[in-house]
Amino acid sequence: MDAPDAEKETGRIEAFSDGVFAIAITLLVLDLKVPRPEAGHPLLRRLTDEWPALLAYLTSFVTILVMWVNHHRMFRCIRRSDDPFLFLNGFLLLLVTFVPFPTSIVALYLRQSEGRPADARTAGLVYAGTYVVIAIAFNVLWHYAARGRRLIGAQVSDERIRQISRQYAPGVPIYLVACGLALYSAWASVALCLLLAVFFASSGALPGRRADAST
């Protein structure tokens, strides 16, 4: 396959994936509700009562944004595709579109953490567990493309491939820590997920912070 055909092929995958990421990140805002007027309950108080939902929204938004950036930068290295890769990418997108569901669950049960602490911990576990599976899917997708340089462009050095593999590796164990933390505190687990998203967005842990070429 010549270069223009290869770019067209991977370009279609990226375009489809971008659309899925955009839909998933948009669905998150649907869980934010406008407080209904109630006698004796000022709007400011009602708005502050919604902060668990805002925390869950912010955490999921930032995390999906980081995943999209990772996905985009991954495709700077990938220049070909095959059927297994398409299905692996599709599985990752399946998980991305699932994120609004655990976000809604954790937003609801964080509000009830005092009255139903066991349910709140379960919600936190489902939320963090979703990111564990997504981190696994990201690693599988990348390693399938990179193994033996199966789908990697000629301009990408072996050192760059190893660098990206190292950068992806911590995601699974760190999110497993968030799962363990959820067994004790849903708040702490969600807070850790948010801190992880901010860390990955602001540090060299993101693939592609340096040039993706072989230099």
JSON list of C-alpha atoms in Angstrom, two decimals:
[
{"chain": "A", "resi": 1, "resn": "MET", "atom": "CA", "xyz": [0.00, 0.00, 0.00]},
{"chain": "A", "resi": 2, "resn": "ASP", "atom": "CA", "xyz": [1.47, 3.39, -0.99]},
{"chain": "A", "resi": 3, "resn": "ALA", "atom": "CA", "xyz": [1.64, 6.33, 1.40]},
{"chain": "A", "resi": 4, "resn": "PRO", "atom": "CA", "xyz": [-1.48, 8.24, 0.19]},
{"chain": "A", "resi": 5, "resn": "ASP", "atom": "CA", "xyz": [-3.64, 5.11, 0.41]},
{"chain": "A", "resi": 6, "resn": "ALA", "atom": "CA", "xyz": [-2.27, 4.32, 3.87]},
{"chain": "A", "resi": 7, "resn": "GLU", "atom": "CA", "xyz": [-2.99, 7.84, 5.11]},
{"chain": "A", "resi": 8, "resn": "LYS", "atom": "CA", "xyz": [-6.51, 7.67, 3.70]},
{"chain": "A", "resi": 9, "resn": "GLU", "atom": "CA", "xyz": [-7.14, 4.33, 5.43]},
{"chain": "A", "resi": 10, "resn": "THR", "atom": "CA", "xyz": [-5.95, 5.43, 8.86]},
{"chain": "A", "resi": 11, "resn": "GLY", "atom": "CA", "xyz": [-7.58, 8.83, 8.34]},
{"chain": "A", "resi": 12, "resn": "ARG", "atom": "CA", "xyz": [-11.00, 7.18, 8.08]},
{"chain": "A", "resi": 13, "resn": "ILE", "atom": "CA", "xyz": [-10.38, 5.30, 11.32]},
{"chain": "A", "resi": 14, "resn": "GLU", "atom": "CA", "xyz": [-9.38, 8.51, 13.09]},
{"chain": "A", "resi": 15, "resn": "ALA", "atom": "CA", "xyz": [-12.35, 10.43, 11.71]},
{"chain": "A", "resi": 16, "resn": "PHE", "atom": "CA", "xyz": [-14.80, 7.75, 12.88]},
{"chain": "A", "resi": 17, "resn": "SER", "atom": "CA", "xyz": [-13.09, 7.53, 16.27]},
{"chain": "A", "resi": 18, "resn": "ASP", "atom": "CA", "xyz": [-13.13, 11.32, 16.69]},
{"chain": "A", "resi": 19, "resn": "GLY", "atom": "CA", "xyz": [-16.88, 11.29, 16.14]},
{"chain": "A", "resi": 20, "resn": "VAL", "atom": "CA", "xyz": [-17.37, 8.65, 18.81]},
{"chain": "A", "resi": 21, "resn": "PHE", "atom": "CA", "xyz": [-15.19, 10.54, 21.31]},
{"chain": "A", "resi": 22, "resn": "ALA", "atom": "CA", "xyz": [-17.17, 13.71, 20.58]},
{"chain": "A", "resi": 23, "resn": "ILE", "atom": "CA", "xyz": [-20.50, 11.98, 21.20]},
{"chain": "A", "resi": 24, "resn": "ALA", "atom": "CA", "xyz": [-19.29, 10.38, 24.44]},
{"chain": "A", "resi": 25, "resn": "ILE", "atom": "CA", "xyz": [-17.93, 13.63, 25.83]},
{"chain": "A", "resi": 26, "resn": "THR", "atom": "CA", "xyz": [-21.17, 15.45, 24.89]},
{"chain": "A", "resi": 27, "resn": "LEU", "atom": "CA", "xyz": [-23.38, 12.87, 26.60]},
{"chain": "A", "resi": 28, "resn": "LEU", "atom": "CA", "xyz": [-21.68, 13.62, 29.91]},
{"chain": "A", "resi": 29, "resn": "VAL", "atom": "CA", "xyz": [-23.37, 17.01, 30.22]},
{"chain": "A", "resi": 30, "resn": "LEU", "atom": "CA", "xyz": [-26.85, 15.43, 30.05]},
{"chain": "A", "resi": 31, "resn": "ASP", "atom": "CA", "xyz": [-26.43, 14.29, 33.66]},
{"chain": "A", "resi": 32, "resn": "LEU", "atom": "CA", "xyz": [-26.29, 17.91, 34.84]},
{"chain": "A", "resi": 33, "resn": "LYS", "atom": "CA", "xyz": [-29.79, 19.02, 35.82]},
{"chain": "A", "resi": 34, "resn": "VAL", "atom": "CA", "xyz": [-31.16, 22.51, 36.41]},
{"chain": "A", "resi": 35, "resn": "PRO", "atom": "CA", "xyz": [-32.41, 22.67, 40.02]},
{"chain": "A", "resi": 36, "resn": "ARG", "atom": "CA", "xyz": [-36.18, 23.08, 40.33]},
{"chain": "A", "resi": 37, "resn": "PRO", "atom": "CA", "xyz": [-37.45, 26.07, 42.33]},
{"chain": "A", "resi": 38, "resn": "GLU", "atom": "CA", "xyz": [-38.46, 25.05, 45.85]},
{"chain": "A", "resi": 39, "resn": "ALA", "atom": "CA", "xyz": [-39.77, 27.22, 48.66]},
{"chain": "A", "resi": 40, "resn": "GLY", "atom": "CA", "xyz": [-37.22, 27.72, 51.40]},
{"chain": "A", "resi": 41, "resn": "HIS", "atom": "CA", "xyz": [-34.34, 26.42, 49.27]},
{"chain": "A", "resi": 42, "resn": "PRO", "atom": "CA", "xyz": [-32.31, 29.23, 47.67]},
{"chain": "A", "resi": 43, "resn": "LEU", "atom": "CA", "xyz": [-30.90, 28.61, 44.21]},
{"chain": "A", "resi": 44, "resn": "LEU", "atom": "CA", "xyz": [-27.33, 29.01, 45.46]},
{"chain": "A", "resi": 45, "resn": "ARG", "atom": "CA", "xyz": [-27.87, 26.21, 47.98]},
{"chain": "A", "resi": 46, "resn": "ARG", "atom": "CA", "xyz": [-29.44, 24.01, 45.33]},
{"chain": "A", "resi": 47, "resn": "LEU", "atom": "CA", "xyz": [-26.50, 24.63, 42.99]},
{"chain": "A", "resi": 48, "resn": "THR", "atom": "CA", "xyz": [-23.95, 23.74, 45.67]},
{"chain": "A", "resi": 49, "resn": "ASP", "atom": "CA", "xyz": [-25.87, 20.51, 46.30]},
{"chain": "A", "resi": 50, "resn": "GLU", "atom": "CA", "xyz": [-25.12, 19.55, 42.70]},
{"chain": "A", "resi": 51, "resn": "TRP", "atom": "CA", "xyz": [-21.34, 19.58, 43.15]},
{"chain": "A", "resi": 52, "resn": "PRO", "atom": "CA", "xyz": [-21.00, 15.76, 43.25]},
{"chain": "A", "resi": 53, "resn": "ALA", "atom": "CA", "xyz": [-22.47, 15.66, 39.73]},
{"chain": "A", "resi": 54, "resn": "LEU", "atom": "CA", "xyz": [-20.12, 18.47, 38.66]},
{"chain": "A", "resi": 55, "resn": "LEU", "atom": "CA", "xyz": [-17.13, 16.59, 40.09]},
{"chain": "A", "resi": 56, "resn": "ALA", "atom": "CA", "xyz": [-18.09, 13.41, 38.21]},
{"chain": "A", "resi": 57, "resn": "TYR", "atom": "CA", "xyz": [-18.67, 15.42, 35.02]},
{"chain": "A", "resi": 58, "resn": "LEU", "atom": "CA", "xyz": [-15.31, 17.19, 35.28]},
{"chain": "A", "resi": 59, "resn": "THR", "atom": "CA", "xyz": [-13.44, 13.95, 36.00]},
{"chain": "A", "resi": 60, "resn": "SER", "atom": "CA", "xyz": [-15.00, 12.09, 33.08]},
{"chain": "A", "resi": 61, "resn": "PHE", "atom": "CA", "xyz": [-14.64, 15.04, 30.69]},
{"chain": "A", "resi": 62, "resn": "VAL", "atom": "CA", "xyz": [-10.93, 15.47, 31.42]},
{"chain": "A", "resi": 63, "resn": "THR", "atom": "CA", "xyz": [-10.33, 11.72, 31.26]},
{"chain": "A", "resi": 64, "resn": "ILE", "atom": "CA", "xyz": [-12.07, 11.30, 27.89]},
{"chain": "A", "resi": 65, "resn": "LEU", "atom": "CA", "xyz": [-10.20, 14.34, 26.60]},
{"chain": "A", "resi": 66, "resn": "VAL", "atom": "CA", "xyz": [-6.89, 12.75, 27.63]},
{"chain": "A", "resi": 67, "resn": "MET", "atom": "CA", "xyz": [-7.93, 9.49, 25.98]},
{"chain": "A", "resi": 68, "resn": "TRP", "atom": "CA", "xyz": [-8.74, 11.34, 22.76]},
{"chain": "A", "resi": 69, "resn": "VAL", "atom": "CA", "xyz": [-5.35, 13.08, 22.79]},
{"chain": "A", "resi": 70, "resn": "ASN", "atom": "CA", "xyz": [-3.63, 9.73, 23.40]},
{"chain": "A", "resi": 71, "resn": "HIS", "atom": "CA", "xyz": [-5.59, 8.16, 20.55]},
{"chain": "A", "resi": 72, "resn": "HIS", "atom": "CA", "xyz": [-4.71, 11.01, 18.19]},
{"chain": "A", "resi": 73, "resn": "ARG", "atom": "CA", "xyz": [-1.02, 10.84, 19.03]},
{"chain": "A", "resi": 74, "resn": "MET", "atom": "CA", "xyz": [-1.02, 7.07, 18.69]},
{"chain": "A", "resi": 75, "resn": "PHE", "atom": "CA", "xyz": [-2.15, 7.47, 15.10]},
{"chain": "A", "resi": 76, "resn": "ARG", "atom": "CA", "xyz": [0.81, 9.69, 14.34]},
{"chain": "A", "resi": 77, "resn": "CYS", "atom": "CA", "xyz": [2.83, 6.49, 14.54]},
{"chain": "A", "resi": 78, "resn": "ILE", "atom": "CA", "xyz": [0.32, 4.11, 12.94]},
{"chain": "A", "resi": 79, "resn": "ARG", "atom": "CA", "xyz": [0.23, 4.14, 9.15]},
{"chain": "A", "resi": 80, "resn": "ARG", "atom": "CA", "xyz": [-1.60, 0.90, 8.31]},
{"chain": "A", "resi": 81, "resn": "SER", "atom": "CA", "xyz": [-4.52, -1.14, 9.62]},
{"chain": "A", "resi": 82, "resn": "ASP", "atom": "CA", "xyz": [-6.00, -4.61, 9.39]},
{"chain": "A", "resi": 83, "resn": "ASP", "atom": "CA", "xyz": [-9.21, -6.27, 10.51]},
{"chain": "A", "resi": 84, "resn": "PRO", "atom": "CA", "xyz": [-8.08, -7.21, 14.06]},
{"chain": "A", "resi": 85, "resn": "PHE", "atom": "CA", "xyz": [-6.89, -3.66, 14.62]},
{"chain": "A", "resi": 86, "resn": "LEU", "atom": "CA", "xyz": [-10.26, -2.28, 13.49]},
{"chain": "A", "resi": 87, "resn": "PHE", "atom": "CA", "xyz": [-12.09, -4.52, 15.96]},
{"chain": "A", "resi": 88, "resn": "LEU", "atom": "CA", "xyz": [-9.69, -3.64, 18.79]},
{"chain": "A", "resi": 89, "resn": "ASN", "atom": "CA", "xyz": [-10.22, 0.04, 18.07]},
{"chain": "A", "resi": 90, "resn": "GLY", "atom": "CA", "xyz": [-13.96, -0.58, 17.99]},
{"chain": "A", "resi": 91, "resn": "PHE", "atom": "CA", "xyz": [-13.78, -2.25, 21.41]},
{"chain": "A", "resi": 92, "resn": "LEU", "atom": "CA", "xyz": [-11.96, 0.76, 22.80]},
{"chain": "A", "resi": 93, "resn": "LEU", "atom": "CA", "xyz": [-14.66, 3.06, 21.40]},
{"chain": "A", "resi": 94, "resn": "LEU", "atom": "CA", "xyz": [-17.32, 0.82, 22.95]},
{"chain": "A", "resi": 95, "resn": "LEU", "atom": "CA", "xyz": [-15.75, 1.45, 26.34]},
{"chain": "A", "resi": 96, "resn": "VAL", "atom": "CA", "xyz": [-15.43, 5.18, 25.71]},
{"chain": "A", "resi": 97, "resn": "THR", "atom": "CA", "xyz": [-19.14, 5.49, 24.93]},
{"chain": "A", "resi": 98, "resn": "PHE", "atom": "CA", "xyz": [-19.88, 3.52, 28.14]},
{"chain": "A", "resi": 99, "resn": "VAL", "atom": "CA", "xyz": [-18.21, 6.17, 30.34]},
{"chain": "A", "resi": 100, "resn": "PRO", "atom": "CA", "xyz": [-21.35, 8.38, 30.72]},
{"chain": "A", "resi": 101, "resn": "PHE", "atom": "CA", "xyz": [-23.15, 5.46, 32.42]},
{"chain": "A", "resi": 102, "resn": "PRO", "atom": "CA", "xyz": [-20.77, 4.97, 35.39]},
{"chain": "A", "resi": 103, "resn": "THR", "atom": "CA", "xyz": [-20.45, 8.76, 35.52]},
{"chain": "A", "resi": 104, "resn": "SER", "atom": "CA", "xyz": [-24.21, 9.02, 36.10]},
{"chain": "A", "resi": 105, "resn": "ILE", "atom": "CA", "xyz": [-24.07, 6.26, 38.71]},
{"chain": "A", "resi": 106, "resn": "VAL", "atom": "CA", "xyz": [-21.24, 7.81, 40.69]},
{"chain": "A", "resi": 107, "resn": "ALA", "atom": "CA", "xyz": [-22.79, 11.30, 40.46]},
{"chain": "A", "resi": 108, "resn": "LEU", "atom": "CA", "xyz": [-26.04, 9.98, 41.96]},
{"chain": "A", "resi": 109, "resn": "TYR", "atom": "CA", "xyz": [-24.56, 7.86, 44.72]},
{"chain": "A", "resi": 110, "resn": "LEU", "atom": "CA", "xyz": [-21.93, 10.36, 45.80]},
{"chain": "A", "resi": 111, "resn": "ARG", "atom": "CA", "xyz": [-24.86, 12.56, 46.82]},
{"chain": "A", "resi": 112, "resn": "GLN", "atom": "CA", "xyz": [-26.09, 9.70, 49.03]},
{"chain": "A", "resi": 113, "resn": "SER", "atom": "CA", "xyz": [-22.72, 8.66, 50.41]},
{"chain": "A", "resi": 114, "resn": "GLU", "atom": "CA", "xyz": [-23.69, 9.40, 54.00]},
{"chain": "A", "resi": 115, "resn": "GLY", "atom": "CA", "xyz": [-26.98, 7.52, 53.97]},
{"chain": "A", "resi": 116, "resn": "ARG", "atom": "CA", "xyz": [-25.86, 4.65, 51.67]},
{"chain": "A", "resi": 117, "resn": "PRO", "atom": "CA", "xyz": [-22.09, 4.35, 52.00]},
{"chain": "A", "resi": 118, "resn": "ALA", "atom": "CA", "xyz": [-21.96, 0.78, 50.64]},
{"chain": "A", "resi": 119, "resn": "ASP", "atom": "CA", "xyz": [-23.77, 1.82, 47.46]},
{"chain": "A", "resi": 120, "resn": "ALA", "atom": "CA", "xyz": [-21.47, 4.84, 47.11]},
{"chain": "A", "resi": 121, "resn": "ARG", "atom": "CA", "xyz": [-18.42, 2.57, 47.36]},
{"chain": "A", "resi": 122, "resn": "THR", "atom": "CA", "xyz": [-19.90, 0.23, 44.74]},
{"chain": "A", "resi": 123, "resn": "ALA", "atom": "CA", "xyz": [-20.49, 3.21, 42.44]},
{"chain": "A", "resi": 124, "resn": "GLY", "atom": "CA", "xyz": [-16.90, 4.31, 42.91]},
{"chain": "A", "resi": 125, "resn": "LEU", "atom": "CA", "xyz": [-15.70, 0.79, 42.14]},
{"chain": "A", "resi": 126, "resn": "VAL", "atom": "CA", "xyz": [-17.73, 0.62, 38.93]},
{"chain": "A", "resi": 127, "resn": "TYR", "atom": "CA", "xyz": [-16.43, 4.04, 37.90]},
{"chain": "A", "resi": 128, "resn": "ALA", "atom": "CA", "xyz": [-12.75, 3.30, 38.54]},
{"chain": "A", "resi": 129, "resn": "GLY", "atom": "CA", "xyz": [-13.14, -0.22, 37.16]},
{"chain": "A", "resi": 130, "resn": "THR", "atom": "CA", "xyz": [-14.34, 1.20, 33.86]},
{"chain": "A", "resi": 131, "resn": "TYR", "atom": "CA", "xyz": [-11.07, 3.08, 33.51]},
{"chain": "A", "resi": 132, "resn": "VAL", "atom": "CA", "xyz": [-9.09, -0.06, 34.33]},
{"chain": "A", "resi": 133, "resn": "VAL", "atom": "CA", "xyz": [-10.70, -1.84, 31.37]},
{"chain": "A", "resi": 134, "resn": "ILE", "atom": "CA", "xyz": [-10.17, 1.20, 29.13]},
{"chain": "A", "resi": 135, "resn": "ALA", "atom": "CA", "xyz": [-6.49, 1.35, 30.11]},
{"chain": "A", "resi": 136, "resn": "ILE", "atom": "CA", "xyz": [-6.16, -2.35, 29.24]},
{"chain": "A", "resi": 137, "resn": "ALA", "atom": "CA", "xyz": [-7.87, -1.75, 25.88]},
{"chain": "A", "resi": 138, "resn": "PHE", "atom": "CA", "xyz": [-5.49, 1.12, 25.10]},
{"chain": "A", "resi": 139, "resn": "ASN", "atom": "CA", "xyz": [-2.47, -1.03, 25.88]},
{"chain": "A", "resi": 140, "resn": "VAL", "atom": "CA", "xyz": [-3.76, -3.95, 23.81]},
{"chain": "A", "resi": 141, "resn": "LEU", "atom": "CA", "xyz": [-4.52, -1.67, 20.84]},
{"chain": "A", "resi": 142, "resn": "TRP", "atom": "CA", "xyz": [-1.08, -0.09, 20.93]},
{"chain": "A", "resi": 143, "resn": "HIS", "atom": "CA", "xyz": [0.86, -3.33, 21.46]},
{"chain": "A", "resi": 144, "resn": "TYR", "atom": "CA", "xyz": [-1.03, -5.02, 18.64]},
{"chain": "A", "resi": 145, "resn": "ALA", "atom": "CA", "xyz": [-0.05, -2.19, 16.27]},
{"chain": "A", "resi": 146, "resn": "ALA", "atom": "CA", "xyz": [3.54, -1.98, 17.55]},
{"chain": "A", "resi": 147, "resn": "ARG", "atom": "CA", "xyz": [4.47, -5.65, 17.85]},
{"chain": "A", "resi": 148, "resn": "GLY", "atom": "CA", "xyz": [6.98, -6.41, 15.15]},
{"chain": "A", "resi": 149, "resn": "ARG", "atom": "CA", "xyz": [6.20, -2.90, 13.82]},
{"chain": "A", "resi": 150, "resn": "ARG", "atom": "CA", "xyz": [3.08, -4.49, 12.36]},
{"chain": "A", "resi": 151, "resn": "LEU", "atom": "CA", "xyz": [1.23, -1.23, 11.65]},
{"chain": "A", "resi": 152, "resn": "ILE", "atom": "CA", "xyz": [3.88, 1.36, 12.48]},
{"chain": "A", "resi": 153, "resn": "GLY", "atom": "CA", "xyz": [5.18, 3.87, 9.95]},
{"chain": "A", "resi": 154, "resn": "ALA", "atom": "CA", "xyz": [8.76, 3.67, 8.76]},
{"chain": "A", "resi": 155, "resn": "GLN", "atom": "CA", "xyz": [9.55, 7.14, 10.17]},
{"chain": "A", "resi": 156, "resn": "VAL", "atom": "CA", "xyz": [8.97, 5.99, 13.77]},
{"chain": "A", "resi": 157, "resn": "SER", "atom": "CA", "xyz": [12.06, 4.73, 15.60]},
{"chain": "A", "resi": 158, "resn": "ASP", "atom": "CA", "xyz": [12.19, 1.62, 17.76]},
{"chain": "A", "resi": 159, "resn": "GLU", "atom": "CA", "xyz": [13.09, 3.81, 20.72]},
{"chain": "A", "resi": 160, "resn": "ARG", "atom": "CA", "xyz": [9.94, 5.87, 20.17]},
{"chain": "A", "resi": 161, "resn": "ILE", "atom": "CA", "xyz": [7.87, 2.69, 20.18]},
{"chain": "A", "resi": 162, "resn": "ARG", "atom": "CA", "xyz": [9.43, 1.58, 23.47]},
{"chain": "A", "resi": 163, "resn": "GLN", "atom": "CA", "xyz": [8.89, 5.04, 24.93]},
{"chain": "A", "resi": 164, "resn": "ILE", "atom": "CA", "xyz": [5.17, 5.01, 24.16]},
{"chain": "A", "resi": 165, "resn": "SER", "atom": "CA", "xyz": [4.84, 1.48, 25.55]},
{"chain": "A", "resi": 166, "resn": "ARG", "atom": "CA", "xyz": [6.44, 2.64, 28.81]},
{"chain": "A", "resi": 167, "resn": "GLN", "atom": "CA", "xyz": [4.16, 5.65, 28.96]},
{"chain": "A", "resi": 168, "resn": "TYR", "atom": "CA", "xyz": [1.01, 3.56, 28.62]},
{"chain": "A", "resi": 169, "resn": "ALA", "atom": "CA", "xyz": [2.09, 0.88, 31.10]},
{"chain": "A", "resi": 170, "resn": "PRO", "atom": "CA", "xyz": [1.29, 2.67, 34.42]},
{"chain": "A", "resi": 171, "resn": "GLY", "atom": "CA", "xyz": [-2.36, 3.28, 33.56]},
{"chain": "A", "resi": 172, "resn": "VAL", "atom": "CA", "xyz": [-3.69, -0.16, 34.50]},
{"chain": "A", "resi": 173, "resn": "PRO", "atom": "CA", "xyz": [-1.99, -0.53, 37.92]},
{"chain": "A", "resi": 174, "resn": "ILE", "atom": "CA", "xyz": [-2.75, 3.06, 38.94]},
{"chain": "A", "resi": 175, "resn": "TYR", "atom": "CA", "xyz": [-6.44, 2.72, 38.12]},
{"chain": "A", "resi": 176, "resn": "LEU", "atom": "CA", "xyz": [-6.43, -0.57, 40.02]},
{"chain": "A", "resi": 177, "resn": "VAL", "atom": "CA", "xyz": [-5.29, 1.47, 43.02]},
{"chain": "A", "resi": 178, "resn": "ALA", "atom": "CA", "xyz": [-8.33, 3.71, 42.46]},
{"chain": "A", "resi": 179, "resn": "CYS", "atom": "CA", "xyz": [-10.50, 0.58, 42.49]},
{"chain": "A", "resi": 180, "resn": "GLY", "atom": "CA", "xyz": [-8.98, -0.51, 45.79]},
{"chain": "A", "resi": 181, "resn": "LEU", "atom": "CA", "xyz": [-9.52, 2.96, 47.19]},
{"chain": "A", "resi": 182, "resn": "ALA", "atom": "CA", "xyz": [-13.19, 2.80, 46.21]},
{"chain": "A", "resi": 183, "resn": "LEU", "atom": "CA", "xyz": [-13.67, -0.05, 48.68]},
{"chain": "A", "resi": 184, "resn": "TYR", "atom": "CA", "xyz": [-13.00, 2.47, 51.45]},
{"chain": "A", "resi": 185, "resn": "SER", "atom": "CA", "xyz": [-14.10, 5.82, 50.01]},
{"chain": "A", "resi": 186, "resn": "ALA", "atom": "CA", "xyz": [-15.90, 6.60, 46.77]},
{"chain": "A", "resi": 187, "resn": "TRP", "atom": "CA", "xyz": [-14.91, 10.25, 47.12]},
{"chain": "A", "resi": 188, "resn": "ALA", "atom": "CA", "xyz": [-11.23, 9.43, 47.37]},
{"chain": "A", "resi": 189, "resn": "SER", "atom": "CA", "xyz": [-11.43, 7.07, 44.39]},
{"chain": "A", "resi": 190, "resn": "VAL", "atom": "CA", "xyz": [-13.09, 9.66, 42.14]},
{"chain": "A", "resi": 191, "resn": "ALA", "atom": "CA", "xyz": [-10.63, 12.31, 43.33]},
{"chain": "A", "resi": 192, "resn": "LEU", "atom": "CA", "xyz": [-7.72, 10.02, 42.42]},
{"chain": "A", "resi": 193, "resn": "CYS", "atom": "CA", "xyz": [-9.21, 9.44, 38.94]},
{"chain": "A", "resi": 194, "resn": "LEU", "atom": "CA", "xyz": [-9.40, 13.21, 38.46]},
{"chain": "A", "resi": 195, "resn": "LEU", "atom": "CA", "xyz": [-5.83, 13.71, 39.67]},
{"chain": "A", "resi": 196, "resn": "LEU", "atom": "CA", "xyz": [-4.64, 10.97, 37.30]},
{"chain": "A", "resi": 197, "resn": "ALA", "atom": "CA", "xyz": [-6.37, 12.64, 34.34]},
{"chain": "A", "resi": 198, "resn": "VAL", "atom": "CA", "xyz": [-4.80, 16.01, 35.23]},
{"chain": "A", "resi": 199, "resn": "PHE", "atom": "CA", "xyz": [-1.41, 14.37, 35.69]},
{"chain": "A", "resi": 200, "resn": "PHE", "atom": "CA", "xyz": [-1.52, 12.56, 32.35]},
{"chain": "A", "resi": 201, "resn": "ALA", "atom": "CA", "xyz": [-2.66, 15.77, 30.64]},
{"chain": "A", "resi": 202, "resn": "SER", "atom": "CA", "xyz": [0.05, 17.96, 32.14]},
{"chain": "A", "resi": 203, "resn": "SER", "atom": "CA", "xyz": [3.07, 15.67, 32.24]},
{"chain": "A", "resi": 204, "resn": "GLY", "atom": "CA", "xyz": [5.29, 13.74, 29.89]},
{"chain": "A", "resi": 205, "resn": "ALA", "atom": "CA", "xyz": [3.16, 10.66, 30.52]},
{"chain": "A", "resi": 206, "resn": "LEU", "atom": "CA", "xyz": [1.18, 11.57, 27.43]},
{"chain": "A", "resi": 207, "resn": "PRO", "atom": "CA", "xyz": [2.57, 9.92, 24.31]},
{"chain": "A", "resi": 208, "resn": "GLY", "atom": "CA", "xyz": [3.62, 12.40, 21.68]},
{"chain": "A", "resi": 209, "resn": "ARG", "atom": "CA", "xyz": [4.80, 15.15, 24.00]},
{"chain": "A", "resi": 210, "resn": "ARG", "atom": "CA", "xyz": [7.95, 14.97, 21.96]},
{"chain": "A", "resi": 211, "resn": "ALA", "atom": "CA", "xyz": [8.10, 14.49, 18.25]},
{"chain": "A", "resi": 212, "resn": "ASP", "atom": "CA", "xyz": [6.71, 11.22, 16.94]},
{"chain": "A", "resi": 213, "resn": "ALA", "atom": "CA", "xyz": [9.29, 10.97, 14.23]},
{"chain": "A", "resi": 214, "resn": "SER", "atom": "CA", "xyz": [12.43, 8.92, 14.49]},
{"chain": "A", "resi": 215, "resn": "THR", "atom": "CA", "xyz": [14.52, 11.89, 15.62]}
]
